[in-house]
Backbone as numpy.savetxt, mean C-alpha at the origin, in Angstrom:
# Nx Ny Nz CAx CAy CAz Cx Cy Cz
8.18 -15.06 8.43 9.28 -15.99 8.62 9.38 -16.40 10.08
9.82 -17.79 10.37 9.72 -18.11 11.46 11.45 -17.82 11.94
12.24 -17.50 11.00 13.53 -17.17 11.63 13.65 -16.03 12.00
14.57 -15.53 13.48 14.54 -14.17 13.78 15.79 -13.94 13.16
16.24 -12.83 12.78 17.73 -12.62 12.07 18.25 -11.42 12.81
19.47 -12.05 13.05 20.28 -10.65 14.21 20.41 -8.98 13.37
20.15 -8.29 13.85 20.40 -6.88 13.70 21.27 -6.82 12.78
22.86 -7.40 12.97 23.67 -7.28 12.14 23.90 -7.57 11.10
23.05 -8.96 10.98 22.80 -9.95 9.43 21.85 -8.64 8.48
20.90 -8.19 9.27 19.96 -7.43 8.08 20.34 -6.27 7.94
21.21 -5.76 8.67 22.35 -4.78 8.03 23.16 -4.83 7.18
23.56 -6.28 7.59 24.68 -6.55 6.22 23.87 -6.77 5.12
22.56 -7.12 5.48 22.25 -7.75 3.40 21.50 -6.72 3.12
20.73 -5.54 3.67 20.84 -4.11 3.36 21.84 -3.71 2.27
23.03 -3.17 3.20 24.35 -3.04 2.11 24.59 -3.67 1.55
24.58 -5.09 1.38 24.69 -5.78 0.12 24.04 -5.59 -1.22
22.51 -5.74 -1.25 21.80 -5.07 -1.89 21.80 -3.83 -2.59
22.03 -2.69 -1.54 22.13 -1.37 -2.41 23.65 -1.88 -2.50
24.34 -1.95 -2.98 25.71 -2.31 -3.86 25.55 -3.21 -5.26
24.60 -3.59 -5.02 23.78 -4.47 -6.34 23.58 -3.46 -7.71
24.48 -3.72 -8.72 24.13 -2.56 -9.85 22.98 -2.22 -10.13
22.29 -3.59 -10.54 20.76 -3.54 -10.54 19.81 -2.66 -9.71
19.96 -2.58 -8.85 18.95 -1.84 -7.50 19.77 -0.38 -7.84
21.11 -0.09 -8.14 21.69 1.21 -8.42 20.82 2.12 -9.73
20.32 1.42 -10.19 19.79 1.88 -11.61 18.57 2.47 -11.36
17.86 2.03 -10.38 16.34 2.98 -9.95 16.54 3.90 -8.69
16.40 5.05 -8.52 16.51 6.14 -7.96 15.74 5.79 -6.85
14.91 4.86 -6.75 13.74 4.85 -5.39 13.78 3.90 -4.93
13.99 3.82 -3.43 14.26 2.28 -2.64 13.07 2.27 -1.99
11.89 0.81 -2.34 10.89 0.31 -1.58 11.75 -0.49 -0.49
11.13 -0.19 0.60 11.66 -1.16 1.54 10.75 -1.86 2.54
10.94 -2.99 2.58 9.82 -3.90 3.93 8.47 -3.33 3.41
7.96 -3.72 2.68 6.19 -3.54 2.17 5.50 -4.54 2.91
6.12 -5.58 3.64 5.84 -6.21 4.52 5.99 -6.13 6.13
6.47 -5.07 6.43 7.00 -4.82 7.35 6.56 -3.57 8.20
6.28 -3.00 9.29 6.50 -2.13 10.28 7.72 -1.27 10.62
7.98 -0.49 9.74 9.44 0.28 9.65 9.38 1.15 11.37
8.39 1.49 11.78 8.88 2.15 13.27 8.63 1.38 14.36
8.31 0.11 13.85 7.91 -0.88 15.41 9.35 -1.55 16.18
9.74 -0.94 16.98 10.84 -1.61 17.53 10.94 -3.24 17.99
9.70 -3.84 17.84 10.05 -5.21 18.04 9.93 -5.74 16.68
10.14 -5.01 15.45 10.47 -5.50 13.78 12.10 -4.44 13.42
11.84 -3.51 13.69 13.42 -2.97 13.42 13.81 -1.99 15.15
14.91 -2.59 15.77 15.48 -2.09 16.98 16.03 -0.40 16.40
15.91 0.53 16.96 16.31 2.03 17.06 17.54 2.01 16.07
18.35 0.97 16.97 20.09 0.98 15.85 19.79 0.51 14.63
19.25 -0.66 14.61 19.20 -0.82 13.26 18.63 0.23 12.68
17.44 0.76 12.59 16.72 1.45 12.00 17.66 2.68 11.44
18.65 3.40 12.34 19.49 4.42 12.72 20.19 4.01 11.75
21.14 2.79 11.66 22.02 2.49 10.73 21.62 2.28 9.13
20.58 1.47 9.36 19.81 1.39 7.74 19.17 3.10 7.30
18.88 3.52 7.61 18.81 5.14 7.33 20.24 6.35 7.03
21.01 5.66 7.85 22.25 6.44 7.92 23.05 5.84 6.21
22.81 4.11 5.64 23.62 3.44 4.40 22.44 4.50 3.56
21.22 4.71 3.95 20.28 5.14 2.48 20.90 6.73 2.57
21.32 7.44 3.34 21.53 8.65 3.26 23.06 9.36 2.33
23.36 8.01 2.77 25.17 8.34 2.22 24.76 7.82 0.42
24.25 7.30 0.26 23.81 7.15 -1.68 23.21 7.98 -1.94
23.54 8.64 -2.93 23.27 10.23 -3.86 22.29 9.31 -4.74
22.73 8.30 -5.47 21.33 8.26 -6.28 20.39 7.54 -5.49
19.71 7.46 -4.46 18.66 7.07 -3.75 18.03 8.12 -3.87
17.21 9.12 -4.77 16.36 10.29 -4.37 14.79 9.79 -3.30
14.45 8.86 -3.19 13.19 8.49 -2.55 13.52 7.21 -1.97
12.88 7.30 -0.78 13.08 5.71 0.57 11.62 6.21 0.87
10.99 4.12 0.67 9.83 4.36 0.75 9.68 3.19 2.00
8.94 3.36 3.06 8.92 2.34 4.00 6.95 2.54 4.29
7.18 1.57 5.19 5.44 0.87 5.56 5.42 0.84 7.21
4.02 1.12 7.75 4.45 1.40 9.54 2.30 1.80 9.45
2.45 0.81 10.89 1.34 1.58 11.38 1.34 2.99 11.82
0.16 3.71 12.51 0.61 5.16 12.55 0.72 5.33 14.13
0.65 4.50 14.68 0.66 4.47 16.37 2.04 4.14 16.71
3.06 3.72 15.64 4.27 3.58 15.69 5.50 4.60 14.96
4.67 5.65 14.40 5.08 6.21 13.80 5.16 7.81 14.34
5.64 7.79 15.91 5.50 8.84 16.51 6.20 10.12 15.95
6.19 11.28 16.21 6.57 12.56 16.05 8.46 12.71 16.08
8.28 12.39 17.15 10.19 11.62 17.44 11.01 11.30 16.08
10.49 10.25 15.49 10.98 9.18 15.10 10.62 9.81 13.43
9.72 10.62 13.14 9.40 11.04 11.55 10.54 12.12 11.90
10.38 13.19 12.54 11.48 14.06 12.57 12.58 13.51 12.37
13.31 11.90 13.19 14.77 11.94 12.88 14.51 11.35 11.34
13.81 10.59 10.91 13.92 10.12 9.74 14.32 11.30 8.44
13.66 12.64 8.59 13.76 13.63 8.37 15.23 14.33 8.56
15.89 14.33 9.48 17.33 14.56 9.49 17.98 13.46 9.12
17.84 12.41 9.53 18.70 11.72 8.70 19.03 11.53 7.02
17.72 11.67 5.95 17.72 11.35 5.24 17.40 12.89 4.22
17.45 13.59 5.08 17.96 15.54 4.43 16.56 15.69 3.30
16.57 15.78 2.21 16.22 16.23 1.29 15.39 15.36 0.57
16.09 14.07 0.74 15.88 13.04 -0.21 13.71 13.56 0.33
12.82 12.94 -0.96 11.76 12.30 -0.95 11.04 10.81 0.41
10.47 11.40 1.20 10.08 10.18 2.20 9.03 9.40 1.89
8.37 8.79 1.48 7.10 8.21 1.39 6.73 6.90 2.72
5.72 7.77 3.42 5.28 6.02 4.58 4.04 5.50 4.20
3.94 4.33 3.77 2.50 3.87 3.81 1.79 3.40 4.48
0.50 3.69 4.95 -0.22 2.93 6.17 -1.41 2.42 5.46
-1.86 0.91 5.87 -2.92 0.41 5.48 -4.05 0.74 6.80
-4.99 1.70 5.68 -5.91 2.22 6.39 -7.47 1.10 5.87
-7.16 0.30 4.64 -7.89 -0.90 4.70 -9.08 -0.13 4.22
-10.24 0.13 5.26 -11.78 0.70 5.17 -11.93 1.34 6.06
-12.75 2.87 5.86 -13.26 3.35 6.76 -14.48 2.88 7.67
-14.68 2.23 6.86 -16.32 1.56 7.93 -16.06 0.70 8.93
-15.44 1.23 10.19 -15.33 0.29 11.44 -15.77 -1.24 11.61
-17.36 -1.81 10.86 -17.37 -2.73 10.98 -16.70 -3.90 10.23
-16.69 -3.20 9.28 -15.33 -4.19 7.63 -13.62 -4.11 8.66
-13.12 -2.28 8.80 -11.99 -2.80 9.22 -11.98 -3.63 10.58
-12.63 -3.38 11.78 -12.32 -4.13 12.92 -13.08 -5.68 13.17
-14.79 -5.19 12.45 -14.88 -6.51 12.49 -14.54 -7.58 10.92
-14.34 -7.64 10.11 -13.88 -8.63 9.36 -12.71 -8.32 8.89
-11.68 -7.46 9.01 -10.25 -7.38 8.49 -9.57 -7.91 9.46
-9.92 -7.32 10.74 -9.57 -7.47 12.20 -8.61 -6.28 12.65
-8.30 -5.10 11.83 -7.43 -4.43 11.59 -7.25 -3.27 12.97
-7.83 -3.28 13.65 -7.67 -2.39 15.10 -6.54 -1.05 14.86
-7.54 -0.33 14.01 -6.79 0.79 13.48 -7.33 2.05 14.63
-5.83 2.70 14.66 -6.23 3.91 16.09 -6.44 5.11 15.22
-7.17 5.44 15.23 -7.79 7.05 14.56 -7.05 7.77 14.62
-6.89 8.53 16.19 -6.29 9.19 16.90 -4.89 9.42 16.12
-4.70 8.29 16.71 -2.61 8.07 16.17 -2.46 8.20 14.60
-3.81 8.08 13.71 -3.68 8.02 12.09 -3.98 9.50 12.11
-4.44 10.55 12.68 -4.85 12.14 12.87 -3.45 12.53 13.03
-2.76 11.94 14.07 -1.40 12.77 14.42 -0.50 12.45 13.71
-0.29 11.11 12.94 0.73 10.76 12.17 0.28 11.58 10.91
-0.55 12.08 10.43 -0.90 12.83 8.78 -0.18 14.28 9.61
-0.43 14.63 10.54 0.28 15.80 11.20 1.72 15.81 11.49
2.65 14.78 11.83 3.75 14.81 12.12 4.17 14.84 10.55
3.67 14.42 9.33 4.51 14.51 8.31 3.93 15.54 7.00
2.90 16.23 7.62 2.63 17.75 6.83 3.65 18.63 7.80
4.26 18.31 8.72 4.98 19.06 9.89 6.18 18.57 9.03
7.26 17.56 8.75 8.30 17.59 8.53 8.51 17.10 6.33
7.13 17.46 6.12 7.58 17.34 4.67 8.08 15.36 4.32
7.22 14.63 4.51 7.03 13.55 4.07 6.02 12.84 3.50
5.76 12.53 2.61 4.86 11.94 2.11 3.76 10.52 2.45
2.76 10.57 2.20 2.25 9.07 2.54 1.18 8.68 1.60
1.38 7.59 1.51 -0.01 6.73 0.53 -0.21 5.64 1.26
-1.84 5.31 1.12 -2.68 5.01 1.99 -3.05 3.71 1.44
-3.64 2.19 1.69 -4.04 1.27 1.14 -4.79 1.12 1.65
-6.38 0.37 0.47 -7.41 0.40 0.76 -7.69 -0.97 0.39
-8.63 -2.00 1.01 -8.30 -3.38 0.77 -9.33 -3.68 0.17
-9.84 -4.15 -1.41 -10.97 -4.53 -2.21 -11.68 -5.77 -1.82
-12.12 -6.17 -1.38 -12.83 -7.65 -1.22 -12.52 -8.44 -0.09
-12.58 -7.62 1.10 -12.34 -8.47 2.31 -13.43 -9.74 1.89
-12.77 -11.16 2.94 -13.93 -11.98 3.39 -15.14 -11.26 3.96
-16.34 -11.94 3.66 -17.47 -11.58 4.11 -18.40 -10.71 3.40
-18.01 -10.23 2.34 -18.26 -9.13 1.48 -18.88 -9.92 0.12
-19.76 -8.84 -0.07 -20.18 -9.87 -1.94 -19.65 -8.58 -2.77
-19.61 -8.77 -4.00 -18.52 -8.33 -4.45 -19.59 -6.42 -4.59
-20.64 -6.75 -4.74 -21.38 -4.91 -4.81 -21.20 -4.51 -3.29
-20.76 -5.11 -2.36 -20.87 -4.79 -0.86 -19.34 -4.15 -0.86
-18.19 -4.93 -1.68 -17.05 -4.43 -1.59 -16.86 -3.15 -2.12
-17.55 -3.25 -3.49 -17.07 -1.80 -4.30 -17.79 -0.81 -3.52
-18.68 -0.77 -2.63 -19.20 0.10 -2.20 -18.15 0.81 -1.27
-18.28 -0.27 -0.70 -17.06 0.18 0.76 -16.06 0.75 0.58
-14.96 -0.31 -1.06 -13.70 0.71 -1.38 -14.11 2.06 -1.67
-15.07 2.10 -2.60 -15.45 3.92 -3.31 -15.82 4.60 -1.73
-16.74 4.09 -1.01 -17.00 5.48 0.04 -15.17 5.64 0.61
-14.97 4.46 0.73 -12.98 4.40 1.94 -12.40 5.63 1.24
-12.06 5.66 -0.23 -11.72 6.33 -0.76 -11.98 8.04 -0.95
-13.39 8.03 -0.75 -14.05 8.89 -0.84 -13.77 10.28 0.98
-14.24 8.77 1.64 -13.76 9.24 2.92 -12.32 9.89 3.09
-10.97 8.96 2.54 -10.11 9.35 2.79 -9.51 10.63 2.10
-10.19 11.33 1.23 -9.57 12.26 -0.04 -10.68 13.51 0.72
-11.64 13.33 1.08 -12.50 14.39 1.44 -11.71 15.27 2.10
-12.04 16.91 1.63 -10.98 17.64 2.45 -9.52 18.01 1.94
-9.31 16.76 1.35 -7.67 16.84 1.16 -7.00 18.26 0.20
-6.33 19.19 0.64 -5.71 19.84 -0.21 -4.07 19.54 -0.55
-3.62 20.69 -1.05 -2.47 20.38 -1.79 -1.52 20.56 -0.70
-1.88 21.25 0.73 -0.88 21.07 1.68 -0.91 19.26 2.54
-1.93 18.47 2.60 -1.93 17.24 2.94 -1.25 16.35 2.35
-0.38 15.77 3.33 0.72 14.59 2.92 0.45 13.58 1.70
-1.27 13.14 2.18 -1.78 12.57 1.25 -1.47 12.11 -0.08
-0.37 11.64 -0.59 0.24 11.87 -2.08 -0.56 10.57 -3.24
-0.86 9.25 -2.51 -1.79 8.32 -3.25 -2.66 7.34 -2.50
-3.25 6.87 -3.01 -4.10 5.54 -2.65 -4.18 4.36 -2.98
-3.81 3.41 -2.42 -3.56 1.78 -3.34 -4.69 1.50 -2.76
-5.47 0.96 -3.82 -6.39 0.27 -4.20 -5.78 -1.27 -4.25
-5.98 -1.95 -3.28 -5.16 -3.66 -2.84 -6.57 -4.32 -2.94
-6.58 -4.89 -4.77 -7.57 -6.31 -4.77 -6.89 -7.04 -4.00
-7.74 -7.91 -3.38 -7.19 -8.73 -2.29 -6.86 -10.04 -3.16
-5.75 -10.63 -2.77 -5.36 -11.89 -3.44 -5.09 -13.17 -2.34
-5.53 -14.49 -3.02 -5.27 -15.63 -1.87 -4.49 -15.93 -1.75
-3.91 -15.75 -0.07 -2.15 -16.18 0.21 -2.49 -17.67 1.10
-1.38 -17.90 1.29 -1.63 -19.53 2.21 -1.64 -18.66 3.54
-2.21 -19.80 4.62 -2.11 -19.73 6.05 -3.03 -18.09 6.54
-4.26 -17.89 5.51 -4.95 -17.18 5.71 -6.58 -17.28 5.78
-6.99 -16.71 6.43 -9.02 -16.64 6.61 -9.63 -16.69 5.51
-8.62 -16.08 4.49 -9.47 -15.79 2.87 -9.00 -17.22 2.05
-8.44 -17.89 2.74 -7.55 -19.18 1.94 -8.56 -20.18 2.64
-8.84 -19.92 3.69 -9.83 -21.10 4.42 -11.21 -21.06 3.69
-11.72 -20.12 3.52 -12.84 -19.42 2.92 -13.23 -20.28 1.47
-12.09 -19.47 0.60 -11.55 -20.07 -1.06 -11.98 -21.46 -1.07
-10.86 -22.36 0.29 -10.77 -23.67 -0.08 -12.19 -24.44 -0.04
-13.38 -23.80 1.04 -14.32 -24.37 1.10 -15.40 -23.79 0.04
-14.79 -22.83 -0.86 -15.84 -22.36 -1.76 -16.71 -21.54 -1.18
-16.35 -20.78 -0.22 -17.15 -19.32 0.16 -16.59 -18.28 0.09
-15.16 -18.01 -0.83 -14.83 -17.05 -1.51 -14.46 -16.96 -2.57
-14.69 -15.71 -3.44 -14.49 -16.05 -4.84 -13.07 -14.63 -4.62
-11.92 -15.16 -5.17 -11.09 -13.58 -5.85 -12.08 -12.13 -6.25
-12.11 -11.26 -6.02 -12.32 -10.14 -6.81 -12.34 -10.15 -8.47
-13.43 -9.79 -9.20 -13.64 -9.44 -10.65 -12.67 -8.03 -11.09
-11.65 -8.18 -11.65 -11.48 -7.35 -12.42 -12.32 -5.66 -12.84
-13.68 -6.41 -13.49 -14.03 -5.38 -13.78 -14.45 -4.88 -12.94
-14.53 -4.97 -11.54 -15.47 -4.32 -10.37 -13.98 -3.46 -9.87
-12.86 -3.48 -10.02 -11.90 -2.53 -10.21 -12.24 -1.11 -10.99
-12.74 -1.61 -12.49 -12.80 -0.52 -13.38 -13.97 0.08 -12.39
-15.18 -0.33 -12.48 -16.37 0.42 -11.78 -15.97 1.33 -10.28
-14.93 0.57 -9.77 -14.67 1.74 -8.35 -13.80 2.91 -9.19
-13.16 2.80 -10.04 -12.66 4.24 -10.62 -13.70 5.16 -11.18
-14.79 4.08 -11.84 -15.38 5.04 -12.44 -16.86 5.81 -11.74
-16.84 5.67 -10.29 -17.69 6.18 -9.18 -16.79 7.10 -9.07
-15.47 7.52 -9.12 -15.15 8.12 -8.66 -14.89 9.34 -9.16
-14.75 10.83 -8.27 -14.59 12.22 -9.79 -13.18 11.91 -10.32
-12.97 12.57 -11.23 -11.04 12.93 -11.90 -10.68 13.13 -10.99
-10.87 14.10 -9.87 -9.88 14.74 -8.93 -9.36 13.10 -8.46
-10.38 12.49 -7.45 -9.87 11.09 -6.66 -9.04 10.28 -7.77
-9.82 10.40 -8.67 -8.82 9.14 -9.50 -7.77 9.45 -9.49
-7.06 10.57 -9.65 -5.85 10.89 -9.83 -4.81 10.76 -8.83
-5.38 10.01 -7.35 -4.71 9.65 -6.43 -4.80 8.22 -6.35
-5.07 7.58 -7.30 -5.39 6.30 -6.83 -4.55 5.62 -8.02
-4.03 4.05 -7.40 -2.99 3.28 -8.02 -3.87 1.84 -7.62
-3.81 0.74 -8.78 -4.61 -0.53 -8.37 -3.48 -1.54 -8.41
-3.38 -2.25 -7.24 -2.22 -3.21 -7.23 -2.83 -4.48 -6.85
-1.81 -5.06 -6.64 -2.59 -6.84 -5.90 -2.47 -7.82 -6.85
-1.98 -7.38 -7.84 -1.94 -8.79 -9.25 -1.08 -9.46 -9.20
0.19 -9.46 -8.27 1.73 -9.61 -7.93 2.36 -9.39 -7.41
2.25 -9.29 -6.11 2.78 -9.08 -4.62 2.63 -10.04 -3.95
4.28 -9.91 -3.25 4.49 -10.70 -1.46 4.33 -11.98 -2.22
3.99 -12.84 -0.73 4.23 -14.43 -0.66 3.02 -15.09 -2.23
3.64 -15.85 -2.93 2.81 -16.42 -4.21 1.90 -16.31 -3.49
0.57 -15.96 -3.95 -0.80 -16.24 -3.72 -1.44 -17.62 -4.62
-2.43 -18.05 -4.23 -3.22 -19.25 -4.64 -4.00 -18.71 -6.13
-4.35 -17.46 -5.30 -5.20 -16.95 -6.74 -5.40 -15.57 -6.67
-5.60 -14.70 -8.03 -5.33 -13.04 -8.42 -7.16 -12.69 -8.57
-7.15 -11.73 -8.58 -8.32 -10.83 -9.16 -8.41 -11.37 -10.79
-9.32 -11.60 -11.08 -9.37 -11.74 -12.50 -10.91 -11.92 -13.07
-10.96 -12.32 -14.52 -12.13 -11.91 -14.63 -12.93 -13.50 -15.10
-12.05 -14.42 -14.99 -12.59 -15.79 -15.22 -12.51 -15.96 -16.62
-12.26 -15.02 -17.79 -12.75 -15.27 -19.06 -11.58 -14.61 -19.74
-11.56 -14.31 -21.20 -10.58 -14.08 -22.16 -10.30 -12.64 -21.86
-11.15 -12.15 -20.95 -10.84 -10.72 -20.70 -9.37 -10.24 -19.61
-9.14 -11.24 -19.10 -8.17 -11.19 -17.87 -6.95 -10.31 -17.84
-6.59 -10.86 -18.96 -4.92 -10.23 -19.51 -4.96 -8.72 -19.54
-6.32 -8.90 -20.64 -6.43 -7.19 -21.01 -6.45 -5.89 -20.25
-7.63 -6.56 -19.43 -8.46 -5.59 -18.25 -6.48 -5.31 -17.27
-6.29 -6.50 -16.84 -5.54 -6.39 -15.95 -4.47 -5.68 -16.19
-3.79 -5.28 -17.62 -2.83 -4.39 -17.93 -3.05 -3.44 -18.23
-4.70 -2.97 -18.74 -5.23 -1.67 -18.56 -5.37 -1.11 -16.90
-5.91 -1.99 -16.19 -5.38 -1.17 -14.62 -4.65 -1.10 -14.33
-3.01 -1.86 -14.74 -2.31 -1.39 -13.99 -1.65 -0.26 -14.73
-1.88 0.43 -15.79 -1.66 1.36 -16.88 -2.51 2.70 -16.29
-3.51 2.32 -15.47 -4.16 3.25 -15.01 -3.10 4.15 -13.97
-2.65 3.26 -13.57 -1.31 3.86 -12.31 -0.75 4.69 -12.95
-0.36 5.02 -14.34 0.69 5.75 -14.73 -0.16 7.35 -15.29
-0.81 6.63 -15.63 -1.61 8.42 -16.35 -2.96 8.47 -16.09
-3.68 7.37 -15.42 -4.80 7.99 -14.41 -6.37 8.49 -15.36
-6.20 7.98 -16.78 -7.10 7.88 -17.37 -8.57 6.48 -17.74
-9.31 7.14 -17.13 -10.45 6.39 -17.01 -11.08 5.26 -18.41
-10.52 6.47 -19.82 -11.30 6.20 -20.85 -11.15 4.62 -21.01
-9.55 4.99 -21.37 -9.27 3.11 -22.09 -10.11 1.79 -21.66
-10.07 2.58 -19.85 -10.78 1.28 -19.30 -12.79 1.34 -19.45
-12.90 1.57 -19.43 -14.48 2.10 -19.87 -14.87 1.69 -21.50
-13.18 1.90 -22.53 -13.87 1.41 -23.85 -13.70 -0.39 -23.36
-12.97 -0.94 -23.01 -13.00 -2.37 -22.76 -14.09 -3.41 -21.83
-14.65 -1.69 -21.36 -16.11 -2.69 -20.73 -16.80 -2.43 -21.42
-17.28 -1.25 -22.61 -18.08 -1.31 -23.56 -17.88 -2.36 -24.46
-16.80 -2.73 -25.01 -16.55 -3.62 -26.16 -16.40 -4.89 -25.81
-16.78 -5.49 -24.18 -16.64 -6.75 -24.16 -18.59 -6.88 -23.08
């Protein structure tokens, strides 16, 4: 958005919102999935302080889920989130995109700090918060066996190691979708990118063992600003495939999707 909105306005429509019956009825508040929850030039200290302080005083809020790079997400600032919000469930997500330096820095452009992603998995095995990680399917520049490769090792990379004391709680798997006023929209329009296939979704689950799958969630079919165009499979298969992955999110079974690439 090109409008800046005062501190006080997005406080007030905060509380407006959670006062909304509707939003009262689900126990878990996503918040800013677009957003940098510890960057002080996207939310100032007070605000942040105050919007933490309205989620703390609601009993049925059991989980506040926010989004933040991890270089902003200092030790400080997880601890107070941690007192402020007591007991409740924390979840932060960081888009960690790809492990392969040359996909994230050179074609995502993503200038991800290691370092600061080492200490932030440490500040919140330290105060009992959770995090899930996004992994981005089909950057530009990629053909589509170059992508699945990259998501399965990202994945692979990021779970290696992991035990049951690591924050680690999931993995979004983000087919990439075409938004306006983007590299992948410039790309599209001249016909040097195609959306992501569907079934090259099913195939990165099924590289993967049970253990990984069971951390992994596939999104991107319906998020943020309308996109131009979804992951899909070009053919009568679209609907199907696409409500079997996102079905995968809930119980993490491989089969269903495996009989629908046999039978088509």
């Amino acid at each position: 958005s090109s409008v800046r909105l005062s501190d006080e306005s997005l406080l007030e429509q905060l509380v407006s919102i959670l006062e909304n019956p509707v939003i009262r009825e689900s126990p878990i508040l996503n918040y800013g999935g677009q957003r940098t929850f510890f960057d002080e030039t996207e939310h100032s200290e007070w605000l942040r302080e105050k919007m933490l302080e309205e989620v703390a005083k609601r009993e049925w809020i059991k989980a506040f889920v926010c989004e933040s790079r991890p270089e902003y997400a200092t030790r400080e600032k997880i601890r107070r989130i941690r007192e402020l919000l007591g007991d409740k469930t924390i979840e932060v997500g960081i888009g960690v995109e790809s492990t392969n330096p040359l996909v994230r820095e050179g074609i995502i452009n993503k200038n991800f700090n290691e370092r600061a992603y080492r200490n932030f998995l440490g500040h919140c095995r330290e105060y009992n918060l959770e995090v899930s990680l996004d992994v981005m399917f089909k950057p530009n520049l990629l053909t589509e066996p170059e992508a699945i490769d990259d998501s399965v090792r990202t994945i692979k990379d990021l779970l290696w190691g992991v035990s049951v004391k690591n924050p680690i709680k999931r993995i979004i798997l983000m087919m990439i979708n075409i938004k306006p006023g983007t590299l992948v929209e410039w790309a599209y329009r001249r016909g040097d990118y195609e959306p992501p296939l569907l079934w090259s979704g099913v195939e990165i689950l099924n590289r993967l063992t049970p253990r990984e799958r069971g951390f992994v969630k596939v999104l991107g079919f319906d998020t943020g600003i309308s996109p131009l165009g979804y992951a899909s499979n070009n053919d009568e298969t679209t609907i199907e495939v696409r409500g079997a992955l996102k079905g995968f999110g809930r119980n993490h079974k491989i089969e269903p999707l495996l009989e629908l690439r046999k039978k088509h």
